[in-house]
Coordinates of C-alpha atoms in Angstrom, one line a residue:
Chain A
X10 CA 15.0 4.7 -46.8
X11 CA 18.2 3.9 -45.0
X12 CA 18.2 7.3 -43.3
X13 CA 14.8 6.4 -41.9
X14 CA 16.0 3.1 -40.6
X15 CA 18.8 4.9 -38.8
X16 CA 16.4 7.5 -37.5
X17 CA 14.2 5.0 -35.7
X18 CA 14.3 1.3 -36.3
X19 CA 10.6 0.8 -35.7
X20 CA 9.6 3.4 -38.2
X21 CA 12.1 2.1 -40.8
X22 CA 11.0 -1.5 -40.1
X23 CA 7.4 -0.8 -40.7
X24 CA 7.7 1.8 -43.3
X25 CA 10.6 0.8 -45.5
X26 CA 10.9 -2.9 -45.6
X27 CA 7.4 -4.1 -46.2
X28 CA 7.6 -6.2 -43.0
X29 CA 4.1 -5.0 -42.0
X30 CA 2.7 -7.8 -44.1
X31 CA 4.7 -10.4 -42.2
X32 CA 3.5 -8.9 -38.9
X33 CA -0.1 -9.0 -40.1
X34 CA 0.3 -12.6 -41.2
X35 CA 1.8 -13.8 -37.9
X36 CA -0.9 -12.0 -35.9
X37 CA -3.6 -13.6 -38.1
X38 CA -2.1 -17.1 -37.7
X39 CA -2.0 -16.6 -33.9
X40 CA -5.6 -15.4 -34.0
X41 CA -6.7 -18.4 -36.1
X42 CA -5.0 -20.8 -33.7
X43 CA -6.7 -19.1 -30.7
X44 CA -10.1 -19.2 -32.4
X45 CA -9.6 -22.9 -33.3
X46 CA -8.6 -23.9 -29.7
X47 CA -11.5 -21.9 -28.2
X48 CA -13.9 -23.5 -30.7
X49 CA -12.7 -27.0 -29.9
X50 CA -13.0 -26.3 -26.2
X51 CA -16.5 -24.9 -26.7
X52 CA -17.5 -28.1 -28.5
X53 CA -16.0 -30.5 -25.9
X54 CA -17.7 -28.6 -23.1
X55 CA -20.9 -28.9 -25.0
X56 CA -20.5 -32.6 -25.1
X57 CA -19.7 -32.8 -21.4
X58 CA -22.7 -30.7 -20.6
X59 CA -24.9 -33.0 -22.6
X60 CA -23.5 -36.0 -20.7
X61 CA -24.1 -34.3 -17.4
X62 CA -27.7 -33.6 -18.4
X63 CA -28.5 -37.2 -19.4
X64 CA -26.6 -38.3 -16.3
X65 CA -28.8 -36.4 -13.9
X66 CA -32.0 -37.7 -15.3
Chain B
X2 CA -29.7 4.5 18.7
X3 CA -29.5 1.6 21.0
X4 CA -27.9 -0.5 18.4
X5 CA -25.2 2.1 17.8
X6 CA -24.6 2.3 21.5
X7 CA -24.3 -1.4 21.8
X8 CA -21.9 -1.6 18.9
X9 CA -19.7 1.0 20.5
X10 CA -19.8 -0.8 23.8
X11 CA -18.7 -4.0 22.1
X12 CA -15.9 -2.0 20.3
X13 CA -14.7 -0.7 23.6
X14 CA -14.8 -4.1 25.3
X15 CA -12.9 -5.7 22.4
X16 CA -10.3 -2.9 22.4
X17 CA -9.9 -3.3 26.2
X18 CA -9.6 -7.1 25.8
X19 CA -6.9 -6.6 23.2
X20 CA -5.1 -4.2 25.4
X21 CA -5.2 -6.6 28.4
X22 CA -4.1 -9.4 26.1
X23 CA -1.2 -7.3 25.0
X24 CA -0.1 -6.6 28.6
X25 CA -0.8 -10.0 30.0
X26 CA 1.1 -11.7 27.2
X27 CA 3.6 -8.9 27.4
X28 CA 6.1 -10.4 25.0
X29 CA 4.0 -9.5 21.9
X30 CA 4.4 -5.7 22.1
X31 CA 8.0 -6.1 23.3
X32 CA 8.7 -8.4 20.3
X33 CA 7.4 -5.8 17.9
X34 CA 9.4 -3.1 19.5
X35 CA 12.5 -5.2 19.6
X36 CA 12.0 -6.1 15.9
X37 CA 11.7 -2.5 15.0
X38 CA 14.7 -1.3 16.9
X39 CA 16.9 -4.2 15.8
X40 CA 16.0 -3.5 12.2
X41 CA 16.8 0.2 12.5
X42 CA 20.1 -0.8 14.1
X43 CA 20.9 -3.1 11.2
X44 CA 20.1 -0.3 8.8
X45 CA 22.4 2.0 10.8
X46 CA 25.3 -0.5 10.8
X47 CA 24.9 -1.1 7.0
X48 CA 24.9 2.6 6.2
X49 CA 27.1 4.1 8.9
X50 CA 25.4 7.5 8.9
X51 CA 26.3 8.1 5.2
X52 CA 22.7 7.6 4.0
X53 CA 21.3 9.7 1.2
X54 CA 17.6 10.7 1.3
X55 CA 16.5 8.0 -1.1
X56 CA 18.1 5.1 0.9
X57 CA 17.0 6.7 4.2
X58 CA 13.4 6.7 3.0
X59 CA 13.5 3.2 1.6
X60 CA 14.9 1.8 4.9
X61 CA 12.4 3.7 7.0
X62 CA 9.5 2.3 5.1
X63 CA 10.9 -1.2 4.9
X64 CA 11.3 -1.2 8.7
X65 CA 7.9 0.4 9.2
X66 CA 6.2 -2.1 6.8
X67 CA 7.6 -5.3 8.4
X68 CA 7.1 -4.0 11.9
X69 CA 3.5 -3.4 10.9
X70 CA 3.2 -6.9 9.6
X71 CA 4.6 -8.3 12.9
X72 CA 2.2 -6.3 15.0
X73 CA -1.0 -6.5 13.0
X74 CA -0.5 -9.5 10.7
X75 CA -1.9 -12.0 13.3
X76 CA -4.4 -9.7 15.0
X77 CA -7.2 -12.2 14.4
X78 CA -5.7 -15.4 15.7
X79 CA -4.3 -14.3 19.0
X80 CA -7.2 -15.2 21.3
X81 CA -7.4 -18.7 22.6
X82 CA -10.0 -20.6 20.7
X83 CA -12.6 -20.6 23.5
X84 CA -12.4 -16.8 23.8
X85 CA -12.8 -16.6 20.1
X86 CA -15.8 -18.8 20.0
X87 CA -17.3 -16.7 22.8
X88 CA -16.7 -13.5 20.8
X89 CA -18.2 -15.2 17.7
X90 CA -21.4 -16.0 19.5
X91 CA -21.8 -12.8 21.6
X92 CA -20.2 -9.8 20.0
X93 CA -21.6 -8.0 17.0
X94 CA -19.1 -8.2 14.1
X95 CA -19.1 -4.5 13.5
X96 CA -18.3 -3.8 17.2
X97 CA -15.6 -6.4 17.0
X98 CA -13.9 -5.0 13.9
X99 CA -14.2 -1.4 15.3
X100 CA -12.5 -2.6 18.5
X101 CA -9.7 -4.3 16.5
X102 CA -9.2 -1.3 14.3
X103 CA -9.0 1.0 17.3
X104 CA -6.4 -1.3 18.9
X105 CA -4.5 -1.4 15.6
X106 CA -4.5 2.4 15.4
X107 CA -3.1 2.7 18.9
X108 CA -0.4 0.1 18.1
X109 CA 0.5 1.8 14.9
X110 CA 0.9 5.2 16.6
X111 CA 3.2 3.7 19.2
X112 CA 5.1 1.8 16.4
X113 CA 5.5 5.0 14.3
X114 CA 7.0 6.8 17.3
X115 CA 9.4 3.9 18.0
X116 CA 10.5 3.5 14.4
X117 CA 10.9 7.2 13.6
X118 CA 12.5 7.9 16.9
X119 CA 15.0 5.1 16.5
X120 CA 15.8 6.2 13.0
X121 CA 16.5 9.8 14.0
X122 CA 18.5 8.5 17.0
X123 CA 20.7 6.1 15.1
X124 CA 20.9 7.3 11.5
X125 CA 20.3 10.9 12.1
X126 CA 19.2 13.2 9.3
X127 CA 20.0 11.9 5.9
X128 CA 23.2 13.1 4.3
X129 CA 23.2 15.9 1.8
X130 CA 20.0 17.5 3.0
X131 CA 19.5 20.6 5.0
X132 CA 18.5 19.6 8.6
X133 CA 15.0 20.8 9.5
X134 CA 13.1 20.1 6.3
X135 CA 9.5 19.8 7.2
X136 CA 9.6 17.8 10.5
X137 CA 5.9 18.1 11.1
X138 CA 5.1 16.7 7.7
X139 CA 7.6 13.9 8.2
X140 CA 6.0 12.8 11.3
X141 CA 2.5 13.2 9.9
X142 CA 3.5 11.3 6.8
X143 CA 5.0 8.4 8.8
X144 CA 1.9 8.2 11.0
X145 CA -0.7 8.5 8.2
X146 CA 1.3 6.1 6.0
X147 CA 1.4 3.6 8.9
X148 CA -2.3 4.1 9.6
X149 CA -3.4 3.5 6.0
X150 CA -1.2 0.4 5.9
X151 CA -2.7 -0.8 9.2
X152 CA -6.3 -0.6 8.2
X153 CA -5.5 -2.7 5.1
X154 CA -3.6 -5.1 7.2
X155 CA -6.5 -5.5 9.6
X156 CA -8.7 -6.6 6.7
X157 CA -6.1 -8.9 5.2
X158 CA -5.4 -10.6 8.5
X159 CA -9.1 -11.0 9.1
X160 CA -9.3 -12.8 5.7
X161 CA -6.2 -14.8 6.3
X162 CA -7.3 -15.9 9.8
X163 CA -10.1 -17.9 8.2
X164 CA -7.7 -20.1 6.3
X165 CA -6.9 -23.1 8.4
X166 CA -3.2 -23.6 7.6
X167 CA -0.4 -21.1 7.2
X168 CA -2.4 -18.0 7.7
X169 CA 0.6 -15.9 8.7
X170 CA 2.3 -16.5 5.4
X171 CA -0.9 -15.9 3.5
X172 CA -1.4 -12.5 5.2
X173 CA 2.0 -11.5 3.9
X174 CA 1.3 -12.7 0.4
X175 CA -2.1 -11.0 0.2
X176 CA -1.0 -7.9 2.1
X177 CA 2.1 -6.8 0.2
X178 CA 0.5 -6.0 -3.1
X179 CA -2.3 -4.3 -1.3
X180 CA 0.1 -2.1 0.6
X181 CA 2.1 -1.0 -2.5
X182 CA -0.1 2.1 -3.2
X183 CA 0.2 3.3 0.4
X184 CA 3.9 2.8 0.4
X185 CA 4.3 4.6 -2.9
X186 CA 2.4 7.6 -1.6
X187 CA 4.2 7.5 1.8
X188 CA 7.7 7.3 0.4
X189 CA 7.0 10.2 -2.0
X190 CA 5.7 12.2 0.9
X191 CA 8.6 11.4 3.2
X192 CA 11.2 12.4 0.5
X193 CA 9.3 15.6 -0.1
X194 CA 9.2 16.4 3.6
X195 CA 12.9 15.6 4.0
X196 CA 13.9 17.8 1.0
X197 CA 11.6 20.6 2.1
X198 CA 9.6 20.7 -1.0
X199 CA 6.9 23.4 -1.2
X200 CA 3.5 22.6 0.5
X201 CA 1.6 23.0 -2.7
X202 CA 3.4 20.0 -4.2
X203 CA 3.0 17.8 -1.1
X204 CA -0.5 18.6 0.2
X205 CA -2.2 15.9 -1.9
X206 CA -0.2 13.1 -0.4
X207 CA -1.4 13.2 3.2
X208 CA -4.9 13.7 1.8
X209 CA -4.6 10.6 -0.4
X210 CA -3.1 8.6 2.5
X211 CA -5.9 9.6 4.8
X212 CA -8.6 8.9 2.3
X213 CA -7.1 5.5 1.4
X214 CA -6.9 4.6 5.1
X215 CA -10.4 5.7 5.8
X216 CA -11.7 4.0 2.6
X217 CA -10.1 0.7 3.4
X218 CA -11.3 0.9 7.0
X219 CA -14.9 1.5 5.7
X220 CA -14.8 -1.4 3.3
X221 CA -13.3 -3.6 6.0
X222 CA -16.2 -2.7 8.3
X223 CA -18.8 -3.4 5.6
X224 CA -17.3 -6.8 4.6
X225 CA -16.2 -8.0 8.0
X226 CA -19.5 -9.5 9.1
X227 CA -19.4 -11.8 6.0
X228 CA -16.1 -13.1 7.1
X229 CA -16.7 -13.4 10.7
X230 CA -19.9 -15.4 10.6
X231 CA -18.8 -17.6 7.8
Chain C
X3 CA -32.1 -20.0 -32.5
X4 CA -29.9 -19.7 -29.4
X5 CA -27.1 -21.7 -31.0
X6 CA -27.3 -19.4 -34.0
X7 CA -26.8 -16.3 -31.9
X8 CA -24.0 -18.0 -30.0
X9 CA -22.0 -18.7 -33.2
X10 CA -22.8 -15.2 -34.4
X11 CA -21.2 -13.4 -31.6
X12 CA -18.3 -15.8 -31.1
X13 CA -17.4 -16.0 -34.8
X14 CA -18.1 -12.2 -35.0
X15 CA -15.5 -11.5 -32.4
X16 CA -12.9 -13.4 -34.3
X17 CA -13.9 -11.7 -37.6
X18 CA -13.8 -8.3 -36.0
X19 CA -10.3 -9.0 -34.6
X20 CA -9.1 -10.2 -38.0
X21 CA -10.4 -7.0 -39.5
X22 CA -8.6 -5.0 -36.8
X23 CA -5.3 -6.8 -37.4
X24 CA -5.4 -6.4 -41.2
X25 CA -6.7 -2.8 -41.1
X26 CA -4.4 -1.9 -38.1
X27 CA -1.2 -3.0 -39.7
X28 CA -1.9 -2.1 -43.4
X29 CA -3.2 1.4 -42.9
X30 CA -0.5 3.9 -43.7
X31 CA 0.6 6.6 -41.2
X32 CA 0.1 10.2 -42.1
X33 CA 3.4 12.0 -42.7
X34 CA 5.0 13.9 -39.8
X35 CA 8.2 15.7 -39.5
X36 CA 10.7 14.2 -37.1
X37 CA 14.0 16.0 -37.5
X38 CA 15.9 18.9 -39.0
X39 CA 19.6 18.4 -39.7
X40 CA 21.6 20.4 -38.9
X41 CA 19.5 21.8 -36.1
X42 CA 22.0 24.5 -35.2
X43 CA 21.9 27.4 -37.7
X44 CA 25.1 29.4 -37.8
X45 CA 25.9 30.8 -41.3
X46 CA 23.7 32.7 -43.7
X47 CA 22.3 30.7 -46.5
X48 CA 22.7 27.4 -44.6
X49 CA 20.9 24.4 -46.1
X50 CA 18.8 22.2 -43.8
X51 CA 17.2 18.9 -44.4
X52 CA 13.8 18.2 -42.9
X53 CA 13.0 14.5 -42.6
X54 CA 9.5 12.9 -42.2
X55 CA 8.2 9.5 -41.3
X56 CA 4.9 8.0 -42.4
X57 CA 3.6 7.7 -45.9
X58 CA 5.4 9.9 -48.5
X59 CA 4.3 13.5 -48.6
X60 CA 5.7 14.0 -52.1
X61 CA 5.8 12.1 -55.4
X62 CA 9.2 11.7 -57.0
X63 CA 8.3 13.9 -60.0
X64 CA 7.0 16.7 -57.7
X65 CA 8.8 20.1 -58.2
X66 CA 10.3 22.0 -55.3
X67 CA 8.2 25.0 -56.2
X68 CA 5.0 23.2 -55.2
X69 CA 6.3 23.1 -51.6
X70 CA 6.8 25.8 -49.1
X71 CA 8.7 25.8 -45.8
X72 CA 8.3 28.6 -43.2
X73 CA 10.2 28.9 -39.9
X74 CA 8.3 30.5 -37.0
X75 CA 10.1 32.6 -34.4
X76 CA 7.7 33.7 -31.7
X77 CA 4.7 35.1 -33.7
X78 CA 6.7 35.9 -36.8
X79 CA 7.3 33.8 -39.9
X80 CA 10.7 33.6 -41.6
X81 CA 10.8 32.6 -45.3
X82 CA 13.0 29.9 -46.7
X83 CA 13.8 28.5 -50.2
X84 CA 13.0 24.9 -51.0
X85 CA 15.9 23.4 -52.9
X86 CA 15.0 19.7 -53.3
X87 CA 12.1 17.4 -52.5
X88 CA 12.1 13.7 -52.0
X89 CA 9.3 11.5 -50.8
X90 CA 10.4 11.8 -47.2
X91 CA 12.5 14.9 -47.0
X92 CA 12.9 18.4 -48.2
X93 CA 16.2 20.4 -48.4
X94 CA 15.8 24.1 -47.7
X95 CA 18.1 27.1 -47.6
X96 CA 17.7 29.5 -44.8
X97 CA 18.8 33.1 -44.7
X98 CA 19.1 33.9 -41.0
X99 CA 17.7 37.3 -40.1
X100 CA 19.9 39.5 -37.9
X101 CA 17.2 39.8 -35.3
X102 CA 14.2 37.7 -34.2
X103 CA 11.9 37.3 -31.2
X104 CA 13.0 33.8 -30.3
X105 CA 16.0 31.8 -31.4
X106 CA 14.2 28.5 -31.2
X107 CA 12.4 28.0 -34.5
X108 CA 9.4 25.9 -35.4
X109 CA 9.1 24.5 -38.9
X110 CA 6.0 24.4 -41.1
X111 CA 6.1 22.4 -44.3
X112 CA 3.2 23.1 -46.7
X113 CA 2.6 20.3 -49.2
X114 CA 0.2 20.1 -52.1
X115 CA -1.4 16.8 -51.1
X116 CA -0.6 16.0 -47.5
X117 CA -1.6 19.2 -45.8
X118 CA 0.7 21.1 -43.4
X119 CA 3.5 19.3 -41.5
X120 CA 4.8 20.8 -38.2
X121 CA 7.9 20.3 -36.2
X122 CA 8.2 22.2 -32.9
X123 CA 11.7 23.6 -32.0
X124 CA 13.1 22.3 -35.2
X125 CA 16.2 24.5 -35.3
X126 CA 18.1 26.8 -33.0
X127 CA 19.9 30.0 -34.2
X128 CA 23.3 30.4 -32.7
X129 CA 23.5 34.2 -32.8
X130 CA 20.7 36.7 -33.4
X131 CA 19.7 39.9 -31.7
X132 CA 16.3 40.0 -29.9
X133 CA 13.8 42.0 -31.8
X134 CA 11.5 41.9 -34.8
X135 CA 12.4 40.0 -37.9
X136 CA 13.4 42.6 -40.6
X137 CA 10.7 42.9 -43.4
X138 CA 12.9 41.4 -46.1
X139 CA 13.1 38.1 -44.3
X140 CA 9.4 37.8 -43.5
X141 CA 7.3 35.2 -45.3
X142 CA 3.8 35.8 -46.5
X143 CA 1.5 33.4 -44.8
X144 CA 1.0 30.6 -47.2
X145 CA -2.5 29.2 -47.7
X146 CA -2.7 25.7 -46.3
X147 CA -4.2 23.3 -48.8
X148 CA -6.7 20.7 -47.8
X149 CA -5.0 17.4 -47.5
X150 CA -6.0 14.4 -49.6
X151 CA -4.8 11.7 -47.3
X152 CA -7.3 8.9 -47.8
X153 CA -7.6 6.3 -45.0
X154 CA -4.6 6.8 -42.7
X155 CA -3.7 7.0 -39.1
X156 CA -2.9 10.3 -37.5
X157 CA 0.8 11.2 -36.8
X158 CA 1.6 11.9 -33.2
X159 CA 5.1 13.0 -32.1
X160 CA 7.0 10.2 -30.2
X161 CA 4.2 7.7 -30.8
X162 CA 4.5 7.6 -34.6
X163 CA 4.0 4.1 -36.1
X164 CA 3.4 2.6 -32.6
X165 CA -0.1 4.3 -32.6
X166 CA -1.3 0.9 -33.9
X167 CA -0.8 -0.4 -30.4
X168 CA -3.9 1.6 -29.4
X169 CA -5.9 -1.2 -31.0
X170 CA -4.3 -3.8 -28.6
X171 CA -3.4 -2.2 -25.4
X172 CA -6.4 0.0 -24.7
X173 CA -9.2 -2.6 -25.6
X174 CA -7.4 -5.2 -23.5
X175 CA -7.7 -3.0 -20.4
X176 CA -11.3 -2.3 -21.3
X177 CA -12.0 -6.0 -21.6
X178 CA -10.3 -6.5 -18.2
X179 CA -12.4 -3.8 -16.6
X180 CA -15.5 -5.2 -18.1
X181 CA -14.9 -8.8 -16.9
X182 CA -13.7 -7.8 -13.5
X183 CA -16.8 -5.7 -13.1
X184 CA -18.8 -8.8 -14.0
X185 CA -16.8 -10.7 -11.3
X186 CA -17.6 -7.9 -8.8
X187 CA -21.3 -8.1 -9.4
X188 CA -21.1 -11.9 -9.1
X189 CA -19.3 -11.6 -5.8
X190 CA -21.9 -9.2 -4.5
X191 CA -24.6 -11.7 -5.5
X192 CA -22.6 -14.5 -3.9
X193 CA -22.5 -12.6 -0.6
X194 CA -26.3 -12.1 -0.8
X195 CA -27.3 -15.6 -1.8
X196 CA -24.3 -17.7 -0.7
X197 CA -24.7 -19.8 -3.8
X198 CA -21.9 -21.7 -5.5
X199 CA -23.3 -20.6 -8.9
X200 CA -22.2 -17.0 -8.3
X201 CA -18.9 -18.1 -6.8
X202 CA -18.1 -20.0 -10.0
X203 CA -18.9 -16.9 -12.1
X204 CA -16.7 -14.7 -10.0
X205 CA -13.8 -17.2 -10.2
X206 CA -14.1 -17.5 -14.0
X207 CA -14.3 -13.7 -14.4
X208 CA -11.1 -13.1 -12.3
X209 CA -9.2 -15.8 -14.1
X210 CA -10.1 -14.4 -17.5
X211 CA -9.6 -10.8 -16.4
X212 CA -6.1 -11.7 -15.2
X213 CA -5.1 -13.0 -18.6
X214 CA -6.2 -9.7 -20.1
X215 CA -4.6 -7.7 -17.4
X216 CA -1.3 -9.4 -18.1
X217 CA -1.7 -8.8 -21.8
X218 CA -2.4 -5.2 -21.1
X219 CA 0.7 -4.9 -19.0
X220 CA 2.8 -6.5 -21.7
X221 CA 1.5 -4.4 -24.5
X222 CA 1.8 -1.3 -22.3
X223 CA 5.4 -2.1 -21.4
X224 CA 6.3 -2.5 -25.1
X225 CA 4.7 0.8 -25.8
X226 CA 6.5 2.5 -23.0
X227 CA 9.8 1.2 -24.4
X228 CA 9.1 3.0 -27.7
X229 CA 7.7 6.2 -26.5
X230 CA 9.3 6.8 -23.1
X231 CA 12.5 4.8 -23.7
X232 CA 12.1 2.4 -20.8
X233 CA 10.3 -0.9 -20.3
X234 CA 8.8 0.4 -17.0
X235 CA 8.6 3.8 -15.4
X236 CA 7.3 4.9 -12.0
X237 CA 3.9 6.4 -12.9
X238 CA 0.6 6.4 -11.0
X239 CA -1.2 4.6 -13.8
X240 CA 1.5 2.0 -14.2
X241 CA 1.8 1.4 -10.5
X242 CA -2.0 1.0 -10.3
X243 CA -2.0 -1.5 -13.1
X244 CA 0.7 -3.6 -11.6
X245 CA -0.9 -3.5 -8.1
X246 CA -4.2 -4.5 -9.7
X247 CA -2.8 -7.6 -11.4
X248 CA -0.9 -8.6 -8.1
X249 CA -4.1 -8.1 -6.2
X250 CA -6.1 -10.5 -8.4
X251 CA -3.3 -13.0 -8.3
X252 CA -3.8 -12.8 -4.5
X253 CA -7.4 -13.8 -5.1
X254 CA -6.2 -17.1 -6.8
X255 CA -3.6 -17.7 -4.1
X256 CA -6.3 -17.2 -1.4
X257 CA -8.6 -19.8 -3.2
X258 CA -5.7 -22.2 -3.5
X259 CA -4.8 -21.8 0.2
X260 CA -8.4 -22.5 1.2
X261 CA -8.4 -25.8 -0.7
X262 CA -11.8 -27.5 -0.4
X263 CA -12.9 -25.6 2.7
X264 CA -16.6 -24.9 2.2
X265 CA -16.2 -21.3 3.2
X266 CA -14.0 -20.6 0.2
X267 CA -16.9 -19.0 -1.8
X268 CA -17.8 -16.5 0.9
X269 CA -14.2 -15.5 1.7
X270 CA -13.2 -15.2 -2.0
X271 CA -16.2 -13.0 -2.6
X272 CA -15.2 -10.7 0.3
X273 CA -11.7 -10.5 -1.1
X274 CA -13.0 -9.9 -4.7
X275 CA -15.3 -7.0 -3.6
X276 CA -12.3 -5.4 -1.8
X277 CA -10.1 -6.0 -4.8
X278 CA -12.5 -4.4 -7.3
X279 CA -12.9 -1.3 -5.1
X280 CA -9.1 -1.0 -5.0
X281 CA -9.0 -1.4 -8.8
X282 CA -11.4 1.5 -9.2
X283 CA -9.4 3.7 -6.8
X284 CA -6.0 2.8 -8.2
X285 CA -6.8 2.9 -11.9
X286 CA -9.6 5.4 -12.2
X287 CA -9.4 7.8 -9.3
X288 CA -5.7 8.2 -8.1
X289 CA -4.1 8.7 -11.5
X290 CA -6.4 11.5 -12.4
X291 CA -5.3 13.6 -9.4
X292 CA -1.6 13.1 -9.6
X293 CA 0.8 14.0 -12.4
X294 CA 1.1 11.2 -15.0
X295 CA 2.8 10.5 -18.3
X296 CA 0.0 8.2 -19.4
X297 CA -2.4 9.7 -21.9
X298 CA -5.9 10.3 -21.0
X299 CA -5.0 11.0 -17.3
X300 CA -3.6 14.0 -15.5
X301 CA -6.9 15.6 -15.1
X302 CA -8.4 15.1 -18.6
X303 CA -10.7 12.2 -18.9
X304 CA -10.8 9.9 -21.9
X305 CA -8.2 10.0 -24.6
X306 CA -9.2 13.0 -26.7
X307 CA -6.0 13.4 -28.6
X308 CA -6.6 10.0 -30.4
X309 CA -10.3 10.3 -30.5
X310 CA -10.4 13.0 -33.0
X311 CA -9.5 11.0 -36.0
X312 CA -12.2 9.1 -37.9
X313 CA -9.9 6.6 -39.5
X314 CA -8.6 5.5 -36.2
X315 CA -12.1 5.3 -34.7
X316 CA -13.2 3.0 -37.6
X317 CA -10.7 0.4 -36.3
X318 CA -10.6 1.2 -32.6
X319 CA -14.3 0.7 -31.9
X320 CA -14.3 -2.7 -33.7
X321 CA -11.2 -3.6 -31.7
X322 CA -13.0 -2.7 -28.4
X323 CA -16.0 -4.8 -29.3
X324 CA -13.9 -7.7 -30.7
X325 CA -11.6 -8.0 -27.6
X326 CA -14.6 -7.6 -25.3
X327 CA -16.5 -10.4 -27.0
X328 CA -13.4 -12.6 -27.1
X329 CA -12.9 -12.0 -23.4
X330 CA -16.5 -12.8 -22.6
X331 CA -16.2 -16.0 -24.7
X332 CA -13.2 -17.1 -22.7
X333 CA -15.1 -16.3 -19.5
X334 CA -18.1 -18.5 -20.5
X335 CA -15.8 -21.4 -21.3
X336 CA -14.1 -21.1 -17.9
X337 CA -17.5 -20.9 -16.3
X338 CA -18.8 -24.0 -18.1
X339 CA -15.7 -25.8 -17.2
X340 CA -16.2 -24.9 -13.5
X341 CA -19.8 -26.1 -13.7
X342 CA -18.7 -29.4 -15.3
X343 CA -16.0 -29.9 -12.6
X344 CA -18.6 -29.1 -9.9
X345 CA -21.0 -31.6 -11.4
X346 CA -18.4 -34.4 -11.5
X347 CA -17.2 -33.7 -8.0
X348 CA -20.7 -33.6 -6.5
X349 CA -22.0 -36.7 -8.2

């Protein structure tokens, strides 16, 4: 395993140390944060659109 | 048929108008020439005739690029506003842009001759490279590179002239990224011509430059009416 | 009904991307040979260690007899003896023949479960006459066994584990093309109709597309660092990508410079049409006709070398759809924001 780390740190990192799970976790957390913010923005825009619709009548 | 003839007449008139403007205002053409020669002289002083091919090429195209900007960058806001309004009402947009393009091509040709001539006069042939190289291709590359930059610049300055404040700076900001591909191709071609690389390796570059110039000129002609009558 | 469909595709894009992340990072890489030490062969009976990356190609209890290593010189195969096997390496002993067609040797490792592993130019022989390999040294061609690899990503030299970036870098550029294409159509419509509705669409598309262009540049730069050894290289594809992103930044600068001038829609549309034509020329036409390091270019369309593998395809296609849908979602949000702003300002 150490020989692999010396050979190429990316390969050793991914392959030997089990850090792939950490990378997966971080990426999923970022994705969840992005989804949450997009969803909130979507809802707020929905409200604004509703106001604009009643406004113009 | 008649429409084509009319467009060409307009183009001729606009080109002649530009030319007269150039002579009457005199200082414009002289300013560009002075800018080019002075820049080359700065390059010469900085390098003292010990320039390698890479630096030589880089300086050639920097001077060419900024001279081009000086000459073409304000092509669309030179006329006095009453002339401009007159053109706007009477001239067909296609004829107008063709005339401007024709004028820009002439200017670029003159500019290429001045810049390249001044370079060879002051800096001479780059160090560490056998003298003749491919002189024909060097000249062709400088001219085609200049032309394909110019057609893009004409479009950019047309767009920028519509912006009320600071259109000169805007032309530079919008123009530089658009000119990168032409400059990449042109510098590659110049280095190849200097180093006397075989034709088979270089033949695609003048073709690309020509195609890019013709392509941008065509798009400019198609889109210009939308800008002009806006 | 309409609301249901909306939540289906928006939530679906997020779920697809979650699947891509989990699958993309947890799928093992097929084993591939990366080095032979020592690579210079000088003495007879020299032992050489072949090292592999990716998932293990051997179990710890596997016997060396189950494995076979053959060195290829030109069109002839030289036999070796396998001494030891570990999950990621084999130790072999080579008897150097006195003569061989080429002194650069390729290595083939035949495994019972992982198929055949190959390393080009694995070793170089210091001294050998040019000629045929004497019969005593020649290996019988071993029968390759069908690999039982399960769900795993293909090994590619140089790319190795970083092949997972395919699920980020490529779909991001696809998404950018898609949304910029949408902006192009909107700008054409704007020029025909002179309507602010189309202008708002074009503006939203360019802003979203720029985000994905920047992400594409960042992931590409990271990838270039691993495979080519530099953060940035001068290459037609990379130049085109950078110029495209600068070009579209120019679109935003132009809009900002126009301020609340009422010709901004028209002028921005003209610029956007020009920019998209340049994008097509710079990213799709020019790189195909010039020499390029970038895969999928240099004359051959698509990215065939990756396309072959089914396991990669099973994650790549969801990634394309997921990123595309996410991009479109962001575009719709931007567009609705533009509409709200317009409504408030024109009240």
